[in-house]
Amino acid sequence: MASNRAIMYGYYLSSCSWRVRAALQYKRIPFEERSVDIVKARQQSTEEYRAINPAQKVPALVIDNVTLVESMAILQYLEDTRPEPTLTPKTPLLRAKMTELCEIVVSGIQPLQNVGLRPHFESLQKYQKFTKYWTERGLQTLEDLLQKSAGKYCVGDQITMADICLVPQLYNAVSRHELDLSKYPTVSKLYQTLLNENFFQQTHPEKVKSKV
Ligand SMILES: N[C@@H](CCC(=O)N[C@@H](CS)C(=O)NCC(=O)O)C(=O)O
């Protein structure tokens, strides 16, 4: 499908932004990233950005003359319109396994440690206790599921959306929540393998940070 260069609105430390950035890179879709500072400047709540994403969150992607929000909807759109290289397993069972893993991250961890929750806690300590609990619980769930589904990657030996969701969340767990991944050996091994993949290296927050 012909298109102009895509524009991604994101933040370098945002795990949801990294999902989209990684998928764009994996599928070799040219894009430019525009930074929305969701932490200090809280640019997600400006009138200008709310016109792009009414949810006041990153990411948003302008592609094919439309604006898309919600990272998983964006991933599915990219998969449907640019199917090669694919991020979806071939069989219904493996697709279900992929979705299980994505959901653990997307519904079971990320929203429960989002920076947007911080003002709703009386203290930083209470926020950190809450976010740590849900992140550790999610990581244990991932470990249990991945012991059964993983090969070289999360679902067998194929890169899928599960890998795209996993890596950014693990980066957050280590860098923001200072969690020790060695308690989760399968998760930990996958993280090391995936971090060596070129499309994750090219889209790593440290690399994006140096450009903004
Ligand atoms: N379900 C959404 C979640 C988006 C989301 O929570 N983004 C975070 C960064 S990872 C954000 O913008 N937080 C700022 C806030 O909530 O104010 C998606 O997958 O795109």
XYZ file of C-alpha atoms and ligand atoms in Angstrom:
232
model
C 0.000 0.000 0.000
C 1.468 3.366 -1.024
C 1.798 5.965 1.730
C 3.680 9.070 2.800
C 6.166 8.864 5.633
C 4.337 7.950 8.845
C 4.487 10.218 11.906
C 4.565 8.659 15.351
C 3.782 10.724 18.414
C 5.558 9.070 21.319
C 7.842 9.418 24.293
C 11.192 7.712 24.474
C 10.504 6.047 27.844
C 6.964 4.986 26.997
C 6.594 1.221 26.603
C 3.476 1.622 24.432
C 5.397 3.938 22.111
C 8.239 1.425 21.879
C 5.755 -1.267 20.784
C 4.760 0.820 17.767
C 8.283 2.064 17.068
C 9.557 -1.532 17.088
C 6.787 -2.775 14.781
C 7.435 0.064 12.315
C 11.125 -0.764 12.313
C 10.529 -4.519 12.013
C 8.284 -3.976 9.019
C 10.700 -1.396 7.579
C 8.034 1.318 7.395
C 9.641 4.779 7.166
C 8.519 7.069 9.995
C 9.478 10.141 11.922
C 8.962 10.396 15.679
C 7.580 13.516 17.373
C 8.212 13.642 21.086
C 5.348 14.218 23.508
C 6.775 14.707 27.006
C 4.273 12.824 29.175
C 6.292 13.204 32.394
C 7.599 16.711 33.048
C 5.798 18.970 30.567
C 2.657 16.750 30.482
C 2.183 17.610 26.810
C -0.317 14.755 26.470
C -2.925 17.056 28.032
C -2.483 20.056 25.755
C -5.388 20.988 23.536
C -3.201 20.452 20.483
C -2.314 16.858 21.435
C -5.844 16.002 22.614
C -6.940 16.678 19.044
C -4.533 13.907 18.007
C -5.260 11.477 20.846
C -8.324 12.283 23.001
C -7.126 9.695 25.553
C -4.187 12.032 26.362
C -1.712 9.206 26.009
C 1.033 8.135 23.659
C 1.391 6.674 21.121
C -0.537 7.979 18.146
C 0.351 7.189 14.563
C -0.469 9.202 11.467
C -0.288 6.866 8.510
C -2.152 6.476 5.211
C -3.802 9.871 5.853
C -5.462 8.733 9.083
C -4.610 9.068 12.763
C -4.632 5.899 14.826
C -4.385 5.577 18.606
C -4.048 2.554 20.930
C -0.865 0.638 20.309
C -2.499 -2.763 19.718
C -4.935 -1.316 17.166
C -1.949 0.280 15.450
C -0.005 -3.006 15.446
C -2.987 -4.829 13.950
C -3.422 -2.145 11.274
C 0.250 -2.406 10.308
C -0.067 -6.185 10.199
C -3.194 -6.033 8.024
C -1.877 -3.416 5.599
C 1.790 -4.471 5.534
C 1.635 -8.228 6.218
C 5.301 -8.957 5.453
C 7.348 -9.517 7.487
C 4.563 -10.878 9.643
C 4.185 -10.513 13.399
C 1.426 -13.133 13.641
C 1.797 -16.918 14.030
C 0.189 -19.141 11.429
C -2.134 -21.334 13.485
C -5.173 -20.336 15.597
C -3.656 -21.949 18.684
C -0.366 -20.095 18.388
C -2.230 -16.855 17.693
C -4.213 -17.413 20.907
C -0.960 -18.037 22.783
C 0.435 -14.798 21.374
C -2.684 -12.871 22.447
C -2.509 -14.341 25.963
C 1.005 -12.976 26.358
C 0.126 -9.604 24.846
C -2.843 -9.260 27.205
C -0.761 -9.997 30.299
C 1.431 -7.044 29.352
C -1.117 -4.705 27.784
C -3.954 -5.174 30.307
C -2.288 -6.843 33.285
C 0.884 -4.806 33.746
C 1.167 -1.577 31.735
C -2.001 0.241 32.889
C -1.246 -0.654 36.522
C 2.154 1.038 36.474
C 1.430 3.909 34.083
C 2.896 7.276 35.114
C -0.613 8.746 34.789
C -1.580 6.916 38.010
C 0.993 8.718 40.154
C -1.128 11.815 41.074
C -3.868 9.485 42.353
C -1.673 8.115 45.161
C -1.008 9.968 48.411
C 2.715 9.289 48.236
C 5.418 8.047 45.900
C 5.966 5.041 48.190
C 2.316 3.945 47.901
C 2.428 4.320 44.119
C 5.668 2.335 43.913
C 4.319 -0.442 46.156
C 1.227 -0.764 43.960
C 3.097 -0.699 40.643
C 5.738 -3.156 41.887
C 3.082 -5.623 43.044
C 1.290 -5.687 39.667
C 4.487 -5.740 37.658
C 5.904 -8.677 39.649
C 2.627 -10.543 39.466
C 2.519 -10.029 35.692
C 6.134 -11.099 35.290
C 5.464 -14.331 37.178
C 2.453 -15.006 34.948
C 4.593 -14.376 31.875
C 7.286 -16.708 33.207
C 4.756 -19.520 33.752
C 3.218 -19.096 30.293
C 6.509 -18.606 28.464
C 7.972 -21.794 29.932
C 5.370 -23.579 27.784
C 5.211 -21.380 24.668
C 8.724 -20.075 24.086
C 11.287 -21.274 21.604
C 13.860 -18.751 20.527
C 11.142 -16.105 20.931
C 7.930 -15.834 22.995
C 5.869 -18.111 20.747
C 8.110 -20.710 19.185
C 10.843 -19.464 16.894
C 8.960 -16.640 15.200
C 8.981 -12.959 16.189
C 5.408 -11.970 17.012
C 3.473 -9.152 18.677
C 4.142 -10.901 21.997
C 7.850 -10.084 21.641
C 6.965 -6.529 20.652
C 4.957 -6.175 23.887
C 7.408 -8.016 26.127
C 10.655 -6.110 25.625
C 9.440 -2.558 26.380
C 7.678 -3.757 29.543
C 10.810 -5.535 30.744
C 12.890 -2.446 30.084
C 10.452 -0.528 32.306
C 10.558 -3.231 34.979
C 14.344 -3.037 35.153
C 14.958 0.670 34.635
C 11.953 2.238 36.387
C 10.979 -0.352 38.976
C 14.501 -1.751 39.507
C 13.200 -5.323 39.451
C 15.522 -8.298 39.290
C 14.675 -10.383 36.222
C 16.832 -13.322 37.333
C 13.798 -14.546 39.326
C 12.164 -15.159 35.919
C 14.686 -17.255 33.952
C 12.666 -17.760 30.766
C 11.637 -14.100 30.660
C 15.222 -13.077 31.312
C 16.667 -15.279 28.562
C 14.136 -14.009 26.021
C 14.887 -10.418 26.995
C 18.604 -10.893 26.322
C 17.920 -12.585 22.984
C 15.435 -9.957 21.859
C 17.564 -6.990 22.898
C 20.132 -8.225 20.401
C 17.651 -8.069 17.535
C 18.432 -5.156 15.244
C 14.897 -3.727 15.257
C 14.942 -3.474 19.062
C 18.443 -1.986 19.082
C 17.439 0.644 16.529
C 14.346 1.642 18.516
C 15.763 1.382 22.046
C 14.807 4.305 24.352
C 18.460 5.204 24.874
C 18.874 5.565 21.118
C 15.649 7.562 20.729
C 16.600 9.799 23.687
C 19.779 10.892 21.954
C 17.752 12.112 18.961
C 15.159 14.217 20.874
N -3.740 1.242 25.899
C -2.917 2.338 25.484
C -2.125 2.830 26.692
C -1.376 4.102 26.390
C -0.630 4.591 27.623
O -0.997 4.304 28.769
N 0.441 5.340 27.366
C 1.230 5.865 28.443
C 2.716 5.725 28.127
S 3.160 4.021 27.952
C 0.903 7.349 28.615
O 0.804 8.057 27.648
N 0.771 7.791 29.874
C 0.534 9.173 30.183
C -0.689 9.394 31.003
O -1.447 8.438 31.283
O -0.931 10.550 31.372
C -2.008 1.891 24.334
O -1.677 0.707 24.293
O -1.667 2.711 23.468
